[in-house]
mmCIF file of C-alpha atoms in Angstrom:
data_model
loop_
_atom_site.group_PDB
_atom_site.id
_atom_site.type_symbol
_atom_site.label_atom_id
_atom_site.label_comp_id
_atom_site.label_asym_id
_atom_site.label_seq_id
_atom_site.Cartn_x
_atom_site.Cartn_y
_atom_site.Cartn_z
ATOM 1 C CA MET A 664 45.786 63.721 -22.863
ATOM 2 C CA LYS A 665 46.461 61.426 -25.476
ATOM 3 C CA ALA A 666 46.560 62.369 -29.315
ATOM 4 C CA VAL A 667 46.978 60.642 -32.792
ATOM 5 C CA VAL A 668 50.139 62.144 -34.440
ATOM 6 C CA TYR A 669 51.103 61.481 -38.320
ATOM 7 C CA ARG A 670 54.557 61.155 -38.365
ATOM 8 C CA GLY A 671 54.550 60.482 -42.255
ATOM 9 C CA ALA A 672 53.013 58.516 -44.972
ATOM 10 C CA ARG A 673 50.912 55.839 -43.359
ATOM 11 C CA ASN A 674 52.882 56.129 -39.893
ATOM 12 C CA LEU A 675 50.200 57.480 -37.065
ATOM 13 C CA GLY A 676 51.574 57.298 -33.664
ATOM 14 C CA VAL A 677 49.302 57.844 -30.072
ATOM 15 C CA GLU A 678 51.483 59.976 -28.084
ATOM 16 C CA GLU A 679 50.621 61.654 -24.284
ATOM 17 C CA ARG A 680 50.767 64.579 -24.087
ATOM 18 C CA GLU A 681 50.348 67.817 -21.547
ATOM 19 C CA PRO A 682 47.150 69.523 -22.487
ATOM 20 C CA ALA A 683 47.396 73.519 -22.380
ATOM 21 C CA ALA A 684 45.058 75.781 -21.240
ATOM 22 C CA PRO A 685 42.901 77.917 -23.086
ATOM 23 C CA GLY A 686 44.398 81.056 -24.556
ATOM 24 C CA ARG A 687 42.292 84.284 -24.927
ATOM 25 C CA GLY A 688 39.549 83.604 -26.598
ATOM 26 C CA GLU A 689 39.772 79.955 -26.490
ATOM 27 C CA VAL A 690 37.826 77.024 -25.124
ATOM 28 C CA ARG A 691 39.170 73.997 -24.469
ATOM 29 C CA ILE A 692 37.138 71.203 -25.268
ATOM 30 C CA ALA A 693 36.883 67.578 -23.972
ATOM 31 C CA VAL A 694 36.779 65.311 -27.668
ATOM 32 C CA ALA A 695 34.471 62.513 -27.489
ATOM 33 C CA TYR A 696 34.604 61.319 -30.651
ATOM 34 C CA THR A 697 36.795 61.871 -33.783
ATOM 35 C CA GLY A 698 35.968 60.698 -37.628
ATOM 36 C CA ILE A 699 37.739 60.085 -40.361
ATOM 37 C CA CYS A 700 37.343 61.020 -43.414
ATOM 38 C CA GLY A 701 38.547 61.128 -47.190
ATOM 39 C CA THR A 702 40.865 64.415 -46.679
ATOM 40 C CA ASP A 703 42.597 62.359 -43.555
ATOM 41 C CA LEU A 704 42.966 59.241 -45.822
ATOM 42 C CA HIS A 705 44.481 61.650 -48.317
ATOM 43 C CA ILE A 706 47.035 62.807 -45.850
ATOM 44 C CA TYR A 707 47.661 59.443 -44.754
ATOM 45 C CA HIS A 708 48.860 58.476 -47.695
ATOM 46 C CA GLY A 709 51.366 61.178 -47.481
ATOM 47 C CA ASP A 710 50.213 62.943 -50.223
ATOM 48 C CA MET A 711 49.329 66.501 -48.210
ATOM 49 C CA ASP A 712 52.976 66.911 -46.750
ATOM 50 C CA SER A 713 53.592 70.294 -48.187
ATOM 51 C CA ARG A 714 50.989 71.548 -45.289
ATOM 52 C CA VAL A 715 50.549 68.942 -42.954
ATOM 53 C CA GLY A 716 53.687 69.119 -41.111
ATOM 54 C CA ALA A 717 55.593 66.525 -38.566
ATOM 55 C CA ALA A 718 53.857 65.411 -35.891
ATOM 56 C CA ALA A 719 51.411 66.669 -36.467
ATOM 57 C CA ILE A 720 47.426 66.029 -35.227
ATOM 58 C CA ILE A 721 45.162 65.981 -37.956
ATOM 59 C CA GLY A 722 41.196 65.312 -37.977
ATOM 60 C CA HIS A 723 38.315 67.591 -37.971
ATOM 61 C CA GLU A 724 35.099 65.703 -38.167
ATOM 62 C CA MET A 725 34.313 65.885 -33.961
ATOM 63 C CA SER A 726 31.716 66.458 -30.962
ATOM 64 C CA GLY A 727 32.773 66.531 -27.599
ATOM 65 C CA ARG A 728 32.023 68.628 -24.490
ATOM 66 C CA ILE A 729 33.490 72.444 -22.921
ATOM 67 C CA ALA A 730 35.703 71.369 -20.140
ATOM 68 C CA ALA A 731 37.353 74.669 -19.842
ATOM 69 C CA LEU A 732 37.101 78.825 -20.974
ATOM 70 C CA GLY A 733 39.629 80.946 -21.536
ATOM 71 C CA GLU A 734 39.711 84.455 -20.859
ATOM 72 C CA ASP A 735 37.289 86.675 -22.231
ATOM 73 C CA VAL A 736 35.041 83.710 -23.402
ATOM 74 C CA THR A 737 31.308 84.486 -22.761
ATOM 75 C CA GLY A 738 28.560 82.768 -23.528
ATOM 76 C CA TRP A 739 29.570 79.008 -23.180
ATOM 77 C CA SER A 740 29.423 76.600 -20.335
ATOM 78 C CA VAL A 741 31.551 73.890 -19.160
ATOM 79 C CA GLY A 742 29.963 70.561 -20.245
ATOM 80 C CA GLN A 743 28.492 71.832 -22.668
ATOM 81 C CA PRO A 744 28.185 69.747 -25.965
ATOM 82 C CA VAL A 745 29.667 71.354 -28.995
ATOM 83 C CA THR A 746 31.046 70.809 -32.347
ATOM 84 C CA VAL A 747 33.732 72.684 -34.408
ATOM 85 C CA LEU A 748 33.632 74.379 -37.592
ATOM 86 C CA PRO A 749 37.110 74.032 -38.620
ATOM 87 C CA THR A 750 38.092 77.199 -41.014
ATOM 88 C CA ARG A 751 39.889 80.102 -40.169
ATOM 89 C CA TRP A 752 40.163 82.625 -43.121
ATOM 90 C CA CYS A 753 42.363 85.868 -43.042
ATOM 91 C CA GLY A 754 39.462 88.380 -43.795
ATOM 92 C CA ARG A 755 41.754 90.215 -46.403
ATOM 93 C CA CYS A 756 42.183 87.880 -49.494
ATOM 94 C CA ALA A 757 40.333 88.749 -52.674
ATOM 95 C CA ALA A 758 37.816 85.690 -51.579
ATOM 96 C CA CYS A 759 37.130 86.986 -48.217
ATOM 97 C CA GLN A 760 36.419 90.191 -49.643
ATOM 98 C CA ARG A 761 34.064 88.919 -51.868
ATOM 99 C CA GLY A 762 31.818 87.121 -49.555
ATOM 100 C CA ASN A 763 33.642 83.749 -50.018
ATOM 101 C CA SER A 764 35.810 83.739 -46.736
ATOM 102 C CA HIS A 765 34.963 79.562 -46.722
ATOM 103 C CA ILE A 766 37.501 79.659 -49.524
ATOM 104 C CA CYS A 767 39.929 81.740 -48.439
ATOM 105 C CA HIS A 768 43.121 82.073 -50.357
ATOM 106 C CA ALA A 769 44.920 81.778 -46.964
ATOM 107 C CA MET A 770 42.955 78.958 -45.182
ATOM 108 C CA ASN A 771 44.337 77.905 -41.801
ATOM 109 C CA PHE A 772 42.009 74.657 -41.867
ATOM 110 C CA LEU A 773 42.038 72.906 -38.223
ATOM 111 C CA GLY A 774 43.451 69.098 -38.724
ATOM 112 C CA ILE A 775 45.484 70.109 -42.001
ATOM 113 C CA ASP A 776 47.210 73.208 -41.548
ATOM 114 C CA SER A 777 47.175 73.637 -37.322
ATOM 115 C CA PRO A 778 46.530 71.310 -35.062
ATOM 116 C CA GLY A 779 42.919 68.929 -35.520
ATOM 117 C CA ALA A 780 40.698 66.926 -33.599
ATOM 118 C CA MET A 781 42.216 64.013 -32.988
ATOM 119 C CA GLN A 782 43.481 64.496 -29.162
ATOM 120 C CA SER A 783 41.561 64.127 -26.419
ATOM 121 C CA SER A 784 42.028 67.830 -25.292
ATOM 122 C CA TRP A 785 41.615 70.520 -27.956
ATOM 123 C CA ASN A 786 41.950 74.329 -27.866
ATOM 124 C CA VAL A 787 39.996 76.056 -30.582
ATOM 125 C CA PRO A 788 38.793 79.780 -30.784
ATOM 126 C CA ALA A 789 35.308 80.394 -29.166
ATOM 127 C CA GLU A 790 33.992 81.764 -32.418
ATOM 128 C CA LEU A 791 34.709 78.502 -34.117
ATOM 129 C CA VAL A 792 32.102 76.511 -31.764
ATOM 130 C CA LEU A 793 28.496 75.559 -32.712
ATOM 131 C CA PRO A 794 26.379 73.980 -29.933
ATOM 132 C CA LEU A 795 25.112 70.536 -30.375
ATOM 133 C CA PRO A 796 21.568 69.240 -28.418
ATOM 134 C CA GLU A 797 21.911 68.361 -25.329
ATOM 135 C CA GLU A 798 19.883 65.318 -26.069
ATOM 136 C CA LEU A 799 21.726 64.528 -29.993
ATOM 137 C CA PRO A 800 24.513 61.384 -28.732
ATOM 138 C CA LEU A 801 27.684 62.342 -29.587
ATOM 139 C CA ASP A 802 28.795 59.577 -31.605
ATOM 140 C CA GLN A 803 25.978 61.153 -34.003
ATOM 141 C CA GLY A 804 27.349 64.427 -33.585
ATOM 142 C CA ALA A 805 30.587 64.019 -34.778
ATOM 143 C CA LEU A 806 28.722 63.452 -38.183
ATOM 144 C CA VAL A 807 28.125 67.331 -38.152
ATOM 145 C CA GLU A 808 31.279 67.885 -40.342
ATOM 146 C CA PRO A 809 30.530 65.601 -42.922
ATOM 147 C CA VAL A 810 26.407 66.389 -43.286
ATOM 148 C CA ALA A 811 27.854 70.065 -43.532
ATOM 149 C CA VAL A 812 29.617 69.148 -46.931
ATOM 150 C CA ALA A 813 26.394 67.601 -48.406
ATOM 151 C CA VAL A 814 24.225 70.871 -47.403
ATOM 152 C CA HIS A 815 26.932 72.925 -49.218
ATOM 153 C CA ASP A 816 26.959 70.682 -51.998
ATOM 154 C CA VAL A 817 23.321 70.420 -52.550
ATOM 155 C CA ARG A 818 23.048 73.962 -52.426
ATOM 156 C CA ARG A 819 25.817 74.988 -54.710
ATOM 157 C CA GLY A 820 24.206 72.405 -57.434
ATOM 158 C CA LYS A 821 20.636 74.021 -56.407
ATOM 159 C CA VAL A 822 19.246 71.215 -56.216
ATOM 160 C CA ALA A 823 15.276 71.309 -56.502
ATOM 161 C CA SER A 824 12.451 69.326 -55.820
ATOM 162 C CA GLY A 825 11.228 66.904 -58.379
ATOM 163 C CA GLU A 826 14.550 67.020 -60.166
ATOM 164 C CA HIS A 827 16.581 63.662 -61.264
ATOM 165 C CA VAL A 828 20.041 63.648 -59.692
ATOM 166 C CA VAL A 829 22.901 61.103 -59.955
ATOM 167 C CA VAL A 830 25.405 60.574 -57.148
ATOM 168 C CA VAL A 831 28.494 59.180 -58.588
ATOM 169 C CA GLY A 832 30.188 57.634 -55.554
ATOM 170 C CA GLY A 833 28.796 55.957 -52.411
ATOM 171 C CA GLY A 834 31.205 56.494 -49.562
ATOM 172 C CA PRO A 835 29.624 58.288 -46.601
ATOM 173 C CA ILE A 836 29.551 61.844 -48.383
ATOM 174 C CA GLY A 837 28.019 60.382 -51.559
ATOM 175 C CA VAL A 838 25.513 58.907 -49.302
ATOM 176 C CA LEU A 839 24.611 61.888 -47.653
ATOM 177 C CA ILE A 840 24.687 64.067 -50.683
ATOM 178 C CA GLY A 841 21.815 61.741 -51.800
ATOM 179 C CA THR A 842 20.039 62.011 -48.702
ATOM 180 C CA VAL A 843 19.779 65.669 -48.124
ATOM 181 C CA ALA A 844 18.786 65.634 -51.960
ATOM 182 C CA GLN A 845 15.896 63.628 -51.439
ATOM 183 C CA GLY A 846 14.952 65.713 -48.534
ATOM 184 C CA ARG A 847 14.688 68.491 -51.020
ATOM 185 C CA GLY A 848 12.612 66.456 -53.075
ATOM 186 C CA ALA A 849 14.655 65.362 -55.844
ATOM 187 C CA ARG A 850 14.653 61.782 -57.451
ATOM 188 C CA VAL A 851 18.051 60.362 -56.533
ATOM 189 C CA LEU A 852 20.094 57.373 -57.959
ATOM 190 C CA LEU A 853 23.306 56.578 -56.458
ATOM 191 C CA VAL A 854 25.854 54.688 -58.367
ATOM 192 C CA GLU A 855 28.504 53.011 -56.273
ATOM 193 C CA PRO A 856 30.383 49.533 -56.639
ATOM 194 C CA ASP A 857 31.002 48.649 -53.494
ATOM 195 C CA ALA A 858 27.788 46.269 -52.331
ATOM 196 C CA THR A 859 28.321 47.043 -48.328
ATOM 197 C CA ARG A 860 28.167 50.759 -49.088
ATOM 198 C CA ARG A 861 25.147 49.799 -51.647
ATOM 199 C CA ALA A 862 23.414 48.236 -49.045
ATOM 200 C CA VAL A 863 23.619 50.531 -46.294
ATOM 201 C CA ALA A 864 22.059 53.164 -48.839
ATOM 202 C CA GLY A 865 19.141 51.118 -49.837
ATOM 203 C CA GLU A 866 18.678 50.400 -45.937
ATOM 204 C CA ILE A 867 18.076 54.573 -45.227
ATOM 205 C CA GLY A 868 15.887 54.740 -48.897
ATOM 206 C CA ILE A 869 18.408 55.565 -51.436
ATOM 207 C CA GLU A 870 18.289 53.660 -54.865
ATOM 208 C CA ALA A 871 21.876 52.572 -55.182
ATOM 209 C CA VAL A 872 22.810 50.311 -58.119
ATOM 210 C CA ASP A 873 26.578 48.755 -59.535
ATOM 211 C CA PRO A 874 28.145 50.787 -62.176
ATOM 212 C CA THR A 875 30.220 47.363 -63.403
ATOM 213 C CA ALA A 876 26.668 45.440 -63.274
ATOM 214 C CA ILE A 877 24.383 47.881 -65.608
ATOM 215 C CA ASP A 878 24.706 50.552 -67.986
ATOM 216 C CA VAL A 879 24.353 53.935 -65.665
ATOM 217 C CA ALA A 880 23.575 56.086 -68.960
ATOM 218 C CA ALA A 881 21.089 54.125 -70.480
ATOM 219 C CA LEU A 882 19.399 53.629 -66.707
ATOM 220 C CA VAL A 883 19.123 57.334 -66.771
ATOM 221 C CA ASP A 884 18.064 57.957 -70.001
ATOM 222 C CA ASP A 885 15.454 55.508 -69.411
ATOM 223 C CA ARG A 886 13.991 56.783 -66.031
ATOM 224 C CA THR A 887 14.271 60.501 -67.541
ATOM 225 C CA ASP A 888 12.561 59.844 -70.858
ATOM 226 C CA GLY A 889 15.548 60.468 -72.771
ATOM 227 C CA ALA A 890 16.720 63.573 -71.637
ATOM 228 C CA GLY A 891 19.310 62.966 -68.432
ATOM 229 C CA ALA A 892 19.799 63.954 -64.932
ATOM 230 C CA ASP A 893 19.400 67.604 -63.872
ATOM 231 C CA VAL A 894 21.989 67.206 -61.224
ATOM 232 C CA ALA A 895 25.105 64.647 -61.165
ATOM 233 C CA PHE A 896 27.529 64.826 -58.346
ATOM 234 C CA GLU A 897 31.090 63.276 -58.833
ATOM 235 C CA VAL A 898 32.152 61.581 -55.865
ATOM 236 C CA SER A 899 34.146 59.095 -56.503
ATOM 237 C CA GLY A 900 37.269 60.424 -57.358
ATOM 238 C CA SER A 901 38.149 58.260 -60.162
ATOM 239 C CA ALA A 902 38.599 58.569 -64.019
ATOM 240 C CA ALA A 903 35.329 56.471 -64.555
ATOM 241 C CA GLY A 904 33.162 58.596 -62.122
ATOM 242 C CA VAL A 905 33.996 61.878 -63.768
ATOM 243 C CA GLY A 906 32.830 60.480 -67.343
ATOM 244 C CA THR A 907 29.941 58.728 -65.651
ATOM 245 C CA ALA A 908 29.179 62.076 -63.992
ATOM 246 C CA VAL A 909 29.382 64.171 -67.497
ATOM 247 C CA GLU A 910 27.778 60.987 -69.662
ATOM 248 C CA VAL A 911 24.269 61.021 -67.257
ATOM 249 C CA LEU A 912 23.385 64.989 -67.454
ATOM 250 C CA THR A 913 20.673 66.483 -69.394
ATOM 251 C CA ALA A 914 20.860 69.521 -71.650
ATOM 252 C CA ARG A 915 22.144 72.449 -69.362
ATOM 253 C CA GLY A 916 22.563 69.815 -66.553
ATOM 254 C CA ARG A 917 24.764 70.784 -63.618
ATOM 255 C CA LEU A 918 28.008 68.662 -62.920
ATOM 256 C CA VAL A 919 29.511 69.158 -59.445
ATOM 257 C CA MET A 920 32.981 68.116 -58.316
ATOM 258 C CA VAL A 921 33.055 66.578 -54.819
ATOM 259 C CA ALA A 922 35.692 64.551 -55.104
ATOM 260 C CA ILE A 923 39.345 65.541 -54.191
ATOM 261 C CA HIS A 924 41.396 64.730 -57.966
ATOM 262 C CA PRO A 925 44.910 64.454 -57.180
ATOM 263 C CA ARG A 926 45.945 64.263 -60.933
ATOM 264 C CA PRO A 927 44.205 65.896 -64.193
ATOM 265 C CA ARG A 928 41.265 63.959 -65.686
ATOM 266 C CA GLU A 929 40.122 63.370 -69.245
ATOM 267 C CA VAL A 930 36.749 65.734 -69.683
ATOM 268 C CA ASP A 931 34.540 65.072 -72.499
ATOM 269 C CA LEU A 932 34.496 68.890 -73.158
ATOM 270 C CA HIS A 933 32.605 68.159 -76.442
ATOM 271 C CA ARG A 934 29.544 67.041 -74.569
ATOM 272 C CA PHE A 935 29.911 70.138 -72.189
ATOM 273 C CA PHE A 936 29.829 72.233 -75.771
ATOM 274 C CA TRP A 937 27.176 70.013 -77.220
ATOM 275 C CA ARG A 938 24.332 70.166 -73.967
ATOM 276 C CA GLU A 939 26.034 73.580 -72.499
ATOM 277 C CA LEU A 940 26.568 71.699 -69.407
ATOM 278 C CA GLU A 941 27.739 73.630 -66.141
ATOM 279 C CA LEU A 942 30.630 72.804 -64.095
ATOM 280 C CA LEU A 943 30.426 73.659 -60.177
ATOM 281 C CA GLY A 944 33.688 73.536 -57.892
ATOM 282 C CA ALA A 945 32.221 72.321 -54.432
ATOM 283 C CA ARG A 946 35.041 72.487 -51.711
ATOM 284 C CA LEU A 947 34.062 73.532 -48.503
ATOM 285 C CA TYR A 948 31.034 74.485 -46.145
ATOM 286 C CA GLN A 949 29.881 77.929 -44.574
ATOM 287 C CA ARG A 950 28.764 78.545 -41.227
ATOM 288 C CA ASP A 951 24.737 78.385 -42.126
ATOM 289 C CA ASP A 952 25.658 75.053 -43.638
ATOM 290 C CA MET A 953 26.592 73.668 -40.289
ATOM 291 C CA ALA A 954 23.614 74.944 -38.457
ATOM 292 C CA GLU A 955 21.644 72.964 -41.250
ATOM 293 C CA ALA A 956 23.767 70.137 -40.623
ATOM 294 C CA ILE A 957 23.331 70.020 -37.047
ATOM 295 C CA ARG A 958 19.397 70.598 -37.493
ATOM 296 C CA LEU A 959 19.427 67.761 -39.907
ATOM 297 C CA VAL A 960 21.071 65.491 -38.032
ATOM 298 C CA ALA A 961 19.579 66.296 -34.363
ATOM 299 C CA SER A 962 15.750 65.652 -36.225
ATOM 300 C CA GLY A 963 16.519 62.387 -37.312
ATOM 301 C CA ALA A 964 16.251 63.345 -40.932
ATOM 302 C CA ILE A 965 19.997 62.291 -41.812
ATOM 303 C CA PRO A 966 19.916 58.685 -40.204
ATOM 304 C CA ALA A 967 23.588 59.434 -38.477
ATOM 305 C CA GLY A 968 23.440 56.547 -36.465
ATOM 306 C CA GLN A 969 22.834 54.155 -39.404
ATOM 307 C CA LEU A 970 26.441 55.281 -40.872
ATOM 308 C CA ILE A 971 28.706 54.514 -38.386
ATOM 309 C CA SER A 972 30.115 51.474 -39.262
ATOM 310 C CA ARG A 973 33.299 51.120 -36.996
ATOM 311 C CA VAL A 974 33.945 53.006 -33.415
ATOM 312 C CA GLU A 975 37.901 52.165 -32.363
ATOM 313 C CA PRO A 976 39.921 53.677 -29.392
ATOM 314 C CA PRO A 977 42.993 55.762 -30.378
ATOM 315 C CA GLU A 978 45.305 53.280 -29.750
ATOM 316 C CA SER A 979 44.098 51.436 -33.011
ATOM 317 C CA ALA A 980 44.172 54.184 -35.206
ATOM 318 C CA THR A 981 46.110 52.953 -37.801
ATOM 319 C CA ALA A 982 43.445 50.081 -38.021
ATOM 320 C CA ALA A 983 40.583 52.485 -38.525
ATOM 321 C CA PHE A 984 42.289 53.808 -41.073
ATOM 322 C CA THR A 985 43.065 50.777 -42.758
ATOM 323 C CA ALA A 986 39.543 49.850 -42.702
ATOM 324 C CA LEU A 987 38.260 52.775 -44.310
ATOM 325 C CA GLU A 988 41.143 52.532 -47.199
ATOM 326 C CA GLY A 989 39.914 49.360 -47.668
ATOM 327 C CA GLY A 990 36.047 50.314 -48.413
ATOM 328 C CA GLY A 991 33.420 48.184 -47.440
ATOM 329 C CA VAL A 992 32.316 50.920 -44.277
ATOM 330 C CA MET A 993 31.164 53.937 -44.025
ATOM 331 C CA LYS A 994 31.756 56.422 -41.097
ATOM 332 C CA VAL A 995 34.806 55.099 -38.777
ATOM 333 C CA LEU A 996 35.161 57.117 -35.445
ATOM 334 C CA LEU A 997 37.846 57.279 -32.502
ATOM 335 C CA ASP A 998 36.397 57.272 -29.278
ATOM 336 C CA TRP A 999 38.269 59.461 -26.979
ATOM 337 C CA GLN A 1000 36.098 59.017 -23.730
ATOM 338 C CA GLU A 1001 37.975 56.147 -22.270
ATOM 339 C CA GLY A 1002 41.254 58.434 -22.497
ATOM 340 C CA ASP A 1003 42.041 61.169 -19.958
ATOM 341 C CA GLN A 1004 40.213 64.446 -20.868
#
């Protein structure tokens, strides 16, 4: 089998390894595609070395087919298309005990805390596997996990039909949040400086504007008769994005913090006080978010195929990471199907 191995900041290698047989309660998946996400970029930059060990196999957005069943595994068939819920929780901590196992205090996130999906053969606990429809192309199936992020974020923001929603940041997650929110009947405005990403958003029916060319807050005020947006999603990870997300909100508006901000940001807390705003964190999805994501992708409600910009072999992993890092692309996938499964 092949694996992309993280060896340190900006250092990826491809290794040949012997595939292990699945253990008790596990399935072995022949991985078809692995997506590269913002968290993977943080790892690539060396920002998560405290969690990611040496010679780690990263990645958690994926699709594939079951290749073998471990002992005591039932209900699955070899060849069945699947994806993986990449979170294992302890069941004992305060978060788990309160029904919030998706933000477990001792979370084992596959692809960060343990081996992930950037390998052609991946053993995972059977309880984390979800079936994909046979008719769903596997490249689109690899987008189920980021769609689940968007589903969770929109649910966290309690987006309702007719509400004005501003999404700050038009990368893959931002565009997916806009698509899910629009599917709920919201009126969505996407804020993104990158022309390619704005064009992709426009092609799938999401209005996108350049914050360097217009006054976003003034535009939102004009669209809402001076009221402001009901919900804003901060997905850019930038200080300017935080400022925009706060500025556009109506009285008692909701700000959903989606992006990972590696350092503290200055926030206009007086505006939070004055308008009685709410700040909501949105970290990880739950199993029902994944199930809804599968439904949305399989039904075509999420135009997954249009969001895939590049597909590269594992040997071009560094080029794939560099392309995503540089902007101008949406989803970048690694294709494992040419390798040994």
